[in-house]
XYZ file of C-alpha atoms in Angstrom:
701
model
C 0.000 0.000 0.000
C 1.368 3.411 -0.980
C 1.849 6.269 1.488
C -1.060 8.101 -0.137
C -3.327 5.044 0.251
C -2.350 4.695 3.904
C -3.203 8.355 4.557
C -6.578 7.975 2.837
C -7.270 4.814 4.844
C -6.403 6.544 8.110
C -8.569 9.525 7.214
C -11.579 7.249 6.698
C -11.234 5.591 10.086
C -13.649 6.570 12.813
C -11.650 7.865 15.732
C -13.255 6.729 18.973
C -12.170 8.919 21.896
C -11.210 7.148 25.099
C -13.805 7.196 27.854
C -13.028 7.130 31.592
C -14.795 3.758 31.878
C -13.435 2.231 28.663
C -11.190 -0.822 29.201
C -7.538 -0.323 28.351
C -6.609 -0.540 24.687
C -3.741 -2.653 23.368
C -1.666 0.511 23.003
C -2.393 1.546 26.598
C -1.419 -1.890 27.912
C 1.874 -1.741 25.991
C 2.536 1.807 27.164
C 1.846 0.881 30.785
C 4.312 -2.014 30.561
C 6.915 0.204 28.882
C 6.676 2.833 31.607
C 6.978 0.242 34.372
C 9.987 -1.404 32.730
C 11.523 2.016 32.250
C 11.377 2.656 35.991
C 13.813 -0.231 36.610
C 17.357 -0.958 35.396
C 17.354 -2.234 31.832
C 18.260 -5.818 32.768
C 15.296 -6.206 35.173
C 12.960 -9.040 34.207
C 9.437 -7.892 35.022
C 6.676 -10.483 35.407
C 3.364 -8.736 34.774
C 0.277 -10.070 36.496
C -2.377 -7.508 35.657
C -2.492 -4.333 33.587
C -6.020 -3.012 33.827
C -8.028 0.185 33.975
C -7.680 2.182 37.157
C -11.247 3.389 37.332
C -11.603 7.093 38.099
C -12.743 8.187 41.506
C -16.508 8.301 41.687
C -16.437 11.980 42.648
C -14.772 12.678 39.295
C -16.926 10.367 37.265
C -20.389 11.413 38.418
C -20.083 14.933 36.916
C -18.690 13.371 33.735
C -21.651 10.993 33.385
C -24.154 13.733 34.205
C -22.684 15.929 31.463
C -22.628 12.994 29.052
C -26.313 12.208 29.593
C -27.355 15.834 29.242
C -25.341 16.350 26.059
C -23.065 18.931 27.683
C -19.306 19.119 27.283
C -17.723 16.491 29.507
C -14.934 17.429 31.911
C -11.467 15.981 31.406
C -10.737 12.805 33.358
C -7.209 11.415 33.217
C -6.678 7.868 31.934
C -4.825 5.658 34.391
C -3.866 2.005 34.594
C -3.350 -0.288 37.547
C -0.317 -2.557 37.160
C 0.473 -5.554 39.355
C 3.861 -7.171 38.797
C 6.785 -9.115 40.257
C 10.455 -8.865 39.665
C 10.553 -12.310 38.054
C 11.626 -15.257 40.213
C 11.449 -13.213 43.389
C 8.782 -12.494 45.981
C 8.945 -8.766 45.231
C 5.339 -7.943 44.361
C 4.483 -4.394 43.359
C 1.348 -2.470 42.524
C 1.643 0.704 40.500
C -0.587 3.416 39.109
C 0.407 4.635 35.665
C -0.940 7.984 34.518
C -1.419 7.387 30.805
C -2.590 10.947 30.178
C 0.683 12.323 31.521
C 2.885 9.403 30.451
C 4.395 8.678 33.858
C 4.349 6.200 36.741
C 2.324 7.951 39.401
C 2.943 5.515 42.255
C 4.877 2.288 42.700
C 4.529 0.338 45.938
C 6.145 -2.914 47.006
C 3.599 -4.989 48.893
C 4.341 -6.577 52.226
C 4.445 -10.147 53.552
C 1.523 -12.557 53.092
C 0.395 -10.645 50.002
C 0.576 -12.679 46.814
C -0.538 -12.208 43.250
C -2.968 -14.392 41.323
C -1.691 -17.112 39.031
C -1.385 -16.592 35.285
C -1.628 -18.926 32.320
C 2.061 -19.031 31.437
C 2.928 -19.735 35.055
C 0.387 -22.559 35.346
C 1.822 -24.307 32.275
C 5.346 -24.042 33.709
C 4.236 -25.401 37.078
C 2.547 -28.387 35.413
C 5.763 -29.215 33.564
C 8.044 -28.708 36.564
C 5.918 -30.964 38.759
C 6.083 -33.833 36.277
C 9.756 -33.470 35.295
C 11.187 -33.287 38.812
C 13.465 -36.274 39.489
C 12.087 -36.941 42.963
C 8.532 -36.848 41.633
C 9.479 -39.240 38.857
C 10.981 -41.598 41.432
C 7.693 -41.626 43.345
C 5.733 -42.183 40.136
C 7.986 -45.114 39.263
C 6.726 -46.893 42.388
C 3.255 -46.964 40.804
C 4.524 -49.205 37.980
C 2.228 -47.536 35.471
C 1.785 -49.201 32.064
C 4.303 -48.110 29.462
C 3.090 -45.049 27.553
C 0.845 -43.799 30.360
C 0.268 -40.043 30.122
C 0.383 -38.090 33.391
C -1.560 -34.900 34.008
C -0.800 -32.257 36.636
C -3.488 -29.934 38.031
C -1.850 -27.016 39.896
C -3.959 -25.577 42.711
C -3.460 -22.374 44.629
C -1.797 -23.621 47.812
C -4.331 -22.175 50.256
C -3.668 -20.950 53.776
C -3.550 -22.608 57.172
C -1.363 -20.143 59.090
C 1.526 -22.594 59.344
C 4.972 -21.066 58.808
C 7.254 -24.033 59.381
C 10.021 -24.847 56.915
C 8.776 -26.791 53.915
C 5.198 -26.414 55.164
C 5.120 -22.615 55.209
C 2.215 -20.814 53.597
C 4.083 -17.496 53.797
C 5.574 -18.121 50.351
C 3.509 -18.380 47.172
C 3.098 -22.038 46.278
C 1.176 -24.410 44.058
C -0.131 -27.768 45.238
C -0.225 -30.102 42.248
C -2.640 -33.018 42.099
C -1.640 -35.742 39.646
C -3.780 -37.925 37.409
C -3.354 -40.221 34.435
C -5.247 -40.670 31.210
C -6.829 -44.006 30.458
C -3.739 -46.193 29.756
C -5.689 -48.010 27.049
C -6.417 -44.752 25.236
C -3.479 -42.555 26.198
C -3.497 -40.607 22.922
C -6.944 -39.134 23.634
C -6.011 -35.633 24.809
C -9.582 -34.983 25.975
C -9.806 -38.088 28.119
C -11.229 -37.618 31.617
C -8.144 -37.885 33.795
C -10.212 -36.931 36.868
C -11.420 -40.559 36.912
C -7.847 -41.716 37.589
C -6.265 -39.740 40.447
C -2.866 -40.591 41.922
C -1.636 -40.338 45.519
C 1.425 -38.198 44.703
C 1.112 -34.422 45.165
C 4.146 -32.201 44.446
C 4.343 -28.676 45.881
C 5.997 -26.113 43.595
C 7.437 -22.753 44.627
C 6.159 -19.965 42.401
C 9.248 -17.969 43.275
C 11.986 -20.486 42.417
C 9.904 -22.683 40.107
C 11.155 -25.846 41.820
C 9.464 -28.691 43.672
C 9.895 -27.960 47.382
C 8.286 -31.119 48.767
C 6.139 -34.081 47.755
C 2.994 -34.904 49.713
C 1.575 -38.412 49.688
C -2.180 -38.212 49.891
C -4.222 -40.088 52.497
C -6.700 -42.525 50.952
C -8.575 -43.911 53.950
C -10.735 -42.703 56.812
C -7.955 -40.764 58.573
C -4.608 -39.046 57.937
C -2.708 -42.304 57.484
C -0.567 -42.319 54.356
C 1.138 -45.225 52.606
C 4.085 -45.343 50.287
C 3.025 -45.412 46.612
C 2.482 -48.973 45.381
C 1.530 -50.512 42.033
C -1.449 -48.642 40.583
C -4.669 -50.556 40.020
C -6.334 -49.242 36.889
C -10.120 -48.948 36.817
C -12.290 -48.573 33.698
C -12.396 -45.017 32.311
C -15.326 -42.678 32.820
C -15.394 -40.357 29.816
C -17.611 -37.375 29.042
C -16.653 -36.700 25.414
C -19.441 -37.480 22.899
C -17.506 -40.101 20.950
C -17.389 -42.222 24.129
C -21.202 -42.252 24.423
C -24.110 -43.896 22.662
C -25.893 -40.702 21.714
C -29.657 -40.223 21.581
C -31.166 -40.321 18.119
C -34.701 -39.065 18.836
C -33.920 -35.348 19.134
C -35.204 -33.094 16.369
C -33.790 -29.604 15.716
C -34.985 -26.705 17.868
C -33.843 -23.508 16.197
C -34.039 -19.989 17.609
C -34.783 -17.769 14.611
C -35.122 -13.989 14.475
C -35.924 -13.306 10.815
C -35.529 -9.536 11.192
C -32.452 -9.751 13.401
C -31.922 -8.777 17.024
C -33.759 -5.945 18.816
C -30.704 -4.609 20.651
C -28.017 -2.225 19.434
C -24.329 -2.127 20.303
C -22.017 0.818 19.829
C -18.581 1.703 21.109
C -18.426 4.327 23.832
C -14.626 3.931 23.667
C -12.266 1.734 21.676
C -12.783 -1.286 23.957
C -16.000 -0.271 25.734
C -19.481 -1.070 24.451
C -22.823 0.570 25.077
C -25.924 -1.614 24.828
C -29.430 -0.312 24.172
C -32.411 -2.672 24.299
C -36.051 -1.762 24.755
C -35.822 0.890 27.516
C -32.488 -0.318 28.889
C -29.186 1.443 28.324
C -25.843 0.581 29.928
C -22.110 0.313 29.334
C -20.144 -2.940 29.326
C -16.524 -3.205 30.399
C -14.289 -6.231 30.805
C -11.263 -6.830 32.991
C -8.934 -9.649 33.967
C -10.356 -10.260 37.432
C -14.113 -9.676 37.258
C -14.693 -10.344 33.585
C -17.896 -8.509 32.636
C -18.626 -5.254 34.454
C -21.749 -3.151 33.835
C -21.674 0.607 34.335
C -24.178 3.445 34.275
C -27.306 1.275 34.019
C -30.460 3.214 33.100
C -34.071 2.268 32.442
C -36.123 4.707 30.373
C -33.630 7.446 31.187
C -33.686 6.847 34.953
C -30.444 5.802 36.696
C -30.494 2.483 38.533
C -26.945 1.244 39.068
C -23.555 2.916 38.902
C -21.667 -0.397 38.704
C -22.590 -4.108 38.746
C -20.180 -7.042 38.837
C -19.524 -10.460 40.281
C -17.084 -9.399 42.963
C -15.852 -12.693 44.357
C -16.405 -16.390 44.744
C -15.032 -18.886 47.234
C -15.074 -22.667 47.076
C -14.062 -24.087 50.468
C -13.644 -27.881 50.673
C -14.690 -30.104 53.561
C -11.899 -32.702 53.702
C -10.045 -32.002 56.981
C -6.950 -34.094 56.145
C -3.598 -32.702 55.025
C -3.109 -31.304 52.390
C -6.798 -31.103 51.442
C -7.579 -28.834 54.404
C -6.060 -25.946 52.426
C -8.374 -26.297 49.422
C -10.355 -23.060 49.278
C -10.296 -21.542 45.819
C -11.036 -17.888 45.077
C -11.490 -18.235 41.353
C -11.650 -14.497 40.630
C -8.923 -13.346 43.000
C -6.628 -16.345 42.520
C -6.892 -16.471 38.735
C -9.477 -14.150 37.152
C -12.862 -14.471 35.468
C -11.679 -12.368 32.545
C -8.514 -14.262 31.743
C -10.348 -17.601 32.037
C -13.197 -16.624 29.715
C -14.049 -19.038 26.907
C -14.022 -18.185 23.219
C -17.767 -18.606 22.644
C -19.040 -20.179 19.453
C -22.199 -19.902 17.366
C -24.686 -22.684 17.922
C -22.854 -23.972 20.985
C -22.873 -21.582 23.913
C -25.506 -19.058 22.779
C -28.485 -19.577 20.461
C -30.310 -17.182 18.157
C -29.073 -13.911 16.688
C -25.795 -13.432 18.532
C -23.470 -10.484 18.904
C -20.056 -11.127 20.424
C -17.826 -8.811 22.409
C -14.091 -9.374 22.501
C -11.576 -7.952 24.940
C -7.883 -7.209 25.312
C -6.046 -8.224 28.472
C -2.316 -8.703 29.118
C 0.115 -11.604 29.266
C 2.975 -12.084 31.718
C 5.348 -10.097 29.516
C 3.104 -7.045 29.519
C 1.976 -7.547 25.945
C -1.661 -7.276 24.812
C -3.559 -10.562 24.891
C -6.621 -10.747 22.649
C -9.655 -12.502 24.106
C -12.080 -13.182 21.226
C -15.803 -13.697 21.762
C -15.607 -13.585 25.560
C -19.149 -12.198 25.911
C -22.194 -13.167 23.866
C -25.302 -11.000 23.683
C -28.653 -12.379 22.630
C -32.374 -12.309 23.326
C -34.341 -15.227 24.683
C -37.988 -16.040 25.251
C -38.593 -16.536 28.983
C -42.210 -17.660 28.938
C -45.275 -15.571 29.633
C -44.595 -12.092 30.989
C -48.136 -11.382 32.110
C -51.617 -12.588 31.240
C -55.240 -12.132 32.154
C -58.344 -13.717 30.678
C -61.695 -12.003 31.154
C -63.794 -15.061 31.920
C -66.979 -13.179 31.014
C -65.901 -12.462 27.442
C -63.229 -15.128 26.989
C -60.717 -12.544 25.769
C -57.122 -13.170 26.856
C -54.512 -10.414 27.055
C -51.046 -11.958 27.141
C -47.455 -10.917 26.443
C -44.294 -12.970 26.232
C -41.405 -12.102 28.535
C -38.346 -11.456 26.411
C -34.939 -11.151 28.053
C -31.668 -9.635 26.945
C -28.757 -11.844 28.006
C -25.078 -10.974 28.333
C -23.217 -14.205 28.979
C -19.644 -15.193 29.672
C -18.317 -18.676 30.451
C -15.174 -19.299 32.445
C -13.179 -22.503 32.796
C -11.273 -22.862 36.060
C -9.185 -25.972 35.429
C -11.803 -28.672 36.058
C -14.868 -26.472 36.523
C -17.065 -24.174 34.458
C -19.188 -21.225 35.493
C -21.720 -19.752 33.071
C -22.206 -16.147 34.183
C -25.009 -13.997 32.796
C -26.664 -10.640 33.311
C -30.301 -10.747 32.187
C -32.671 -7.833 31.614
C -36.397 -8.073 31.030
C -39.237 -5.833 29.902
C -40.631 -5.329 33.409
C -37.602 -3.334 34.568
C -35.907 -6.280 36.283
C -32.215 -7.220 36.300
C -31.130 -10.777 37.048
C -27.694 -12.260 37.627
C -27.528 -15.959 36.848
C -24.788 -18.474 37.602
C -24.779 -21.966 36.135
C -22.208 -24.285 37.667
C -21.026 -27.243 35.592
C -17.780 -28.947 34.562
C -15.943 -31.748 36.354
C -15.609 -32.378 40.069
C -12.197 -31.973 41.681
C -11.362 -35.578 42.575
C -8.922 -37.466 44.766
C -7.985 -41.117 45.314
C -9.740 -43.283 47.895
C -9.313 -46.890 48.905
C -11.842 -49.332 47.526
C -14.711 -50.149 49.859
C -14.194 -46.975 51.893
C -16.837 -44.320 52.482
C -16.223 -41.057 54.332
C -18.709 -38.465 55.631
C -16.947 -35.526 53.932
C -17.259 -36.740 50.344
C -18.948 -39.010 47.809
C -17.400 -41.885 45.887
C -18.299 -41.125 42.263
C -16.232 -43.821 40.509
C -14.194 -46.783 41.739
C -11.231 -45.397 43.659
C -12.410 -41.795 43.167
C -13.674 -39.445 45.886
C -15.288 -36.046 45.329
C -15.150 -34.054 48.550
C -18.079 -31.947 49.742
C -17.562 -28.242 49.099
C -19.433 -24.971 48.948
C -19.700 -22.435 46.126
C -20.234 -19.000 47.644
C -20.605 -15.982 45.358
C -20.708 -12.255 46.079
C -22.511 -9.885 43.708
C -21.406 -6.285 44.150
C -24.174 -3.711 43.618
C -23.216 -0.051 43.515
C -26.721 1.434 43.364
C -27.961 4.694 41.940
C -31.715 4.301 42.358
C -32.906 7.598 40.862
C -29.709 9.205 42.170
C -26.537 8.485 44.172
C -28.024 8.820 47.676
C -29.593 5.516 48.691
C -30.376 3.384 51.722
C -31.102 -0.282 52.443
C -34.254 -1.273 54.289
C -35.781 -4.630 55.039
C -39.444 -5.551 55.213
C -40.848 -8.222 57.504
C -44.342 -9.692 57.657
C -45.774 -10.380 61.121
C -49.200 -11.595 62.259
C -51.499 -9.085 63.916
C -52.477 -10.011 67.453
C -56.099 -10.948 67.975
C -58.219 -7.976 68.945
C -61.617 -6.482 68.419
C -60.253 -5.275 65.096
C -58.775 -8.709 64.229
C -61.184 -11.104 65.988
C -60.507 -14.020 63.596
C -56.710 -13.813 63.803
C -56.159 -13.587 60.052
C -54.543 -10.151 59.754
C -50.885 -9.524 59.213
C -48.826 -6.404 58.576
C -45.530 -5.557 56.933
C -43.014 -3.413 58.775
C -39.992 -1.651 57.313
C -36.641 -1.214 59.087
C -33.841 0.987 57.716
C -30.198 -0.091 57.982
C -28.294 2.813 59.514
C -24.703 1.576 59.922
C -22.542 -0.720 57.820
C -23.035 -4.368 58.746
C -23.794 -7.889 57.643
C -27.419 -9.028 57.544
C -29.263 -12.270 56.938
C -32.419 -13.468 55.288
C -35.212 -14.839 57.435
C -37.819 -16.710 55.456
C -40.033 -17.206 58.512
C -40.818 -13.470 58.520
C -40.431 -12.979 54.738
C -37.511 -10.599 55.279
C -36.958 -8.748 51.996
C -34.103 -6.310 51.469
C -34.664 -3.227 49.324
C -32.416 -0.487 48.041
C -34.373 2.770 48.343
C -34.082 6.399 47.411
C -35.948 8.045 50.275
C -35.823 11.407 48.510
C -37.905 10.275 45.526
C -41.503 9.242 46.180
C -43.862 7.289 43.994
C -46.581 9.728 42.815
C -49.357 7.152 43.317
C -48.735 5.893 46.855
C -46.071 8.267 48.187
C -43.642 5.468 49.001
C -39.900 5.755 48.250
C -38.778 4.323 44.920
C -36.812 1.122 45.397
C -35.446 -2.110 43.973
C -35.742 -5.268 46.038
C -33.160 -8.053 46.193
C -34.458 -11.566 45.591
C -31.646 -14.035 46.320
C -31.916 -17.784 46.891
C -31.266 -19.088 50.408
C -27.972 -20.871 50.937
C -26.006 -22.420 53.759
C -23.323 -19.964 54.749
C -19.688 -20.841 55.467
C -19.542 -24.119 57.382
C -15.895 -23.884 58.432
C -15.663 -22.506 61.974
C -14.918 -18.877 62.761
C -11.321 -19.572 63.793
C -10.522 -21.361 60.514
C -8.622 -19.732 57.693
C -11.475 -20.654 55.360
C -13.717 -18.354 57.403
C -11.138 -15.609 57.954
C -10.314 -15.359 54.255
C -13.808 -15.497 52.731
C -15.036 -12.349 54.451
C -18.303 -12.329 52.524
C -19.336 -15.925 53.220
C -21.042 -15.444 56.604
C -23.957 -13.151 55.720
C -26.565 -12.963 52.967
C -26.214 -9.198 52.658
C -23.474 -6.731 53.479
C -24.042 -2.979 53.361
C -20.981 -0.718 53.363
C -20.217 2.910 52.673
C -18.717 3.573 49.271
C -14.910 3.726 49.026
C -13.199 3.987 45.640
C -10.799 1.072 46.074
C -13.183 -1.422 47.728
C -14.243 -3.602 44.831
C -13.598 -7.180 45.936
C -15.512 -8.796 48.793
C -12.632 -11.095 49.744
C -10.044 -8.325 49.550
C -7.736 -7.208 46.756
C -5.329 -10.149 47.152
C -6.888 -13.542 47.920
C -4.033 -15.897 46.980
C -2.960 -17.461 50.310
C -4.581 -14.525 52.080
C -5.145 -14.508 55.813
C -8.216 -12.273 56.068
C -8.810 -8.799 57.382
C -8.932 -7.010 54.037
C -12.465 -7.644 52.750
C -16.083 -6.700 53.178
C -16.450 -7.976 56.746
C -13.607 -5.681 57.803
C -15.124 -2.736 55.924
C -18.505 -3.320 57.539
C -16.841 -3.338 60.960
C -16.080 0.381 60.525
C -19.758 0.974 61.361
C -19.975 3.796 58.835
C -23.225 5.595 58.187
C -25.133 3.954 55.352
C -28.463 5.751 55.753
C -29.138 8.075 52.827
C -25.555 8.014 51.646
C -23.388 6.636 48.853
C -23.504 2.919 49.646
C -22.518 -0.474 48.242
C -24.618 -3.616 48.676
C -23.019 -7.062 48.534
C -25.367 -9.990 47.875
C -24.170 -13.496 48.700
C -25.614 -16.675 47.228
C -24.393 -20.187 46.605
C -24.766 -23.928 47.003
C -23.512 -26.605 49.335
C -22.291 -29.081 46.767
C -22.667 -32.565 48.197
C -21.583 -34.469 45.082
C -23.905 -36.996 43.500
C -22.766 -39.820 41.315
C -24.872 -38.056 38.637
C -22.379 -35.162 38.809
C -19.686 -37.375 37.254
C -17.985 -37.503 34.796
C -19.444 -34.075 34.053
C -21.958 -32.170 36.126
C -25.413 -31.098 34.882
C -25.851 -27.367 35.395
C -26.771 -26.174 38.866
C -28.597 -22.849 38.420
C -28.575 -19.907 40.820
C -30.217 -16.552 40.212
C -30.320 -13.197 41.986
C -33.065 -10.797 40.866
C -33.280 -7.041 41.352
C -36.941 -6.032 41.005
C -38.592 -2.601 41.078
C -40.740 -1.766 44.106
C -42.866 1.381 43.801
C -40.420 2.576 41.161
C -43.020 2.753 38.384
C -46.606 4.011 38.345
C -47.926 0.740 36.932
C -46.702 -2.520 35.433
C -43.848 -1.324 33.169
C -44.473 -4.185 30.737
C -47.992 -3.018 29.835
C -46.648 -1.505 26.621
C -45.122 -4.772 25.401
C -47.023 -5.835 22.262
C -49.474 -8.678 22.696
C -48.375 -12.215 21.983
C -50.057 -13.055 18.680
C -49.718 -15.791 16.110
C -48.925 -13.503 13.171
C -45.809 -12.345 15.061
C -44.806 -15.582 16.803
C -45.573 -17.951 13.899
C -46.029 -21.055 16.037
C -47.023 -24.311 14.357
C -49.002 -27.335 15.444
C -46.672 -30.226 16.282
C -47.148 -33.294 14.143
C -47.793 -35.365 17.263
C -50.977 -33.389 18.009
C -53.878 -35.211 16.346
C -56.784 -33.028 17.428
C -58.161 -30.362 19.709
C -59.331 -31.014 23.204
C -63.058 -31.387 23.596
C -64.743 -28.034 23.993
C -61.734 -26.034 22.784
C -62.214 -23.646 19.918
C -60.405 -20.844 18.176
C -61.826 -17.329 18.277
C -60.576 -14.475 16.131
C -60.001 -11.155 17.894
C -58.830 -8.107 15.986
C -57.453 -10.147 13.122
C -55.397 -12.390 15.401
C -55.994 -15.853 16.789
C -56.104 -16.567 20.505
C -57.095 -19.791 22.214
C -60.100 -19.788 24.576
C -62.233 -22.374 26.271
C -65.897 -22.327 25.292
C -66.707 -23.579 28.785
C -64.819 -20.775 30.546
C -67.887 -19.558 32.429
C -68.901 -19.673 36.068
């Protein structure tokens, strides 16, 4: 291409200005790395962990967003990046703020003891290799007398914390605990074989600092901590999940999701890497980062602000096996690795159905270079059943609308496990956050004929320990403005009296939360938490506008309060936390969860007892499951579905979905299934306004 052609091409490009909330561009990631490297001697080997947007202070951003929505000139907000890095092969962990607008490193702080970075992909691959190539590990494996050609697999786990600082058993240094498996020896070339059906008793521990094996644990396989020297391995039949290992069903006919006129949502860039979504009356910005993955900003419905920021803040998976080294298993999948960096490359017809739009992202690798993450978010619409309906039994006329949802979905793979994470919006002004848990259980060896009360045998010689999945959804509300409060309603029976002589009355009381704290659901009194704006009243009933939180009940952290499981997962002991807003408090378990020891998360922030009544607040919603494995969860687990809903309460003047067009045949184009050989007795078809709707002739009192 000639110079003239290049200039013409550049002139035709649409220049998208950077936005304070836009994720870092590839150029900004490279520039951040260059500035950090430039602050050290030229021969310094920098190991980058995270180069991500340093979000502006809220006090700066609120005037910017207000000007943006009103069409006024927006104030200048400097672009900054947050950089987390090591000096490679040392324990020298630093966090830095790079001012990209000014082209300089603004701050650079070495972090103290017991603070460790998350893992990264390049590091995990190296640890896998080191664990298997170590001579002492190979000597232990030789004792198993595995068949020739057996392929070994290493699963590195974040080491966990138990407070022990004793020589080879210290948790003060960043470590990986590797659990070893083999592929089916009779089909060793199958790279997708389910090695989790064939666990070994040998568990190397690798130093992340020196990249060497520091010790080798032999795993207990009985009812106590007793361990035995490795002995010849007894192979069991495989237990595969891949389709070619199954006899597949043949009676399934296609079910296609078709939108002949395309999708109803629009996507535009609000910055080079940021996307703004408009659908029905919804409008919001989508960001993406290494730790949280999807983040939603500036969420509005019909021009009214609802949420400043929404994200999955944290998750913890504590395991129930009390024996060494399993007692340390307590994964923080976001803080220890990252939902963004683990996001799948989603594919048409597989992960999302219908008319799909994909969002891609740019993160960083360990060398500080841009890492492209294609198709890490899919956007689509789905039919979610009937939205509302009423039939006038006197006339037989039915008014009915379908509930359509907009879905933004990301799927992450955390070694053996998958989480399908989705924000969902509907036409009644509701926001849902859905988690689907699937993938493969983390397994360990167990002696034949043994059962233990802390796990389930899911295959001969294979134990899946009980564990919990505890999630924390961070809600930074802006219900009709930035000043909000949390209240909870409870329903109580009215005492018998002359006014209530039959004892049937009950009332609902409302209690405001005044200071930061942790709170719990109580289904016996129908305790419902709401985020309110007390300064904005509903014009019909005079009550404050609000959104209520509908979260499923779950069993909170089972490990006792003196355990490191409990100390580290600061969000896992209450259904709801309410805290005052602070710019750097984004992660419920604290900024650094890898081998953390607690004291830096939401429980600690709530203990400040700040005012949270009619202030700038943050609400943390916990939900989860106690996963007592079933044999049906192996070799791959059917989805377990959890959903948190945020629903308007006295926010609108009437049902906001009244204006959704009626569900009619000319629009939906349903067809009679070939298996249907006739109408039910007494059922007819009546034409109303040129459309067909089903009624019952006998629908009379």
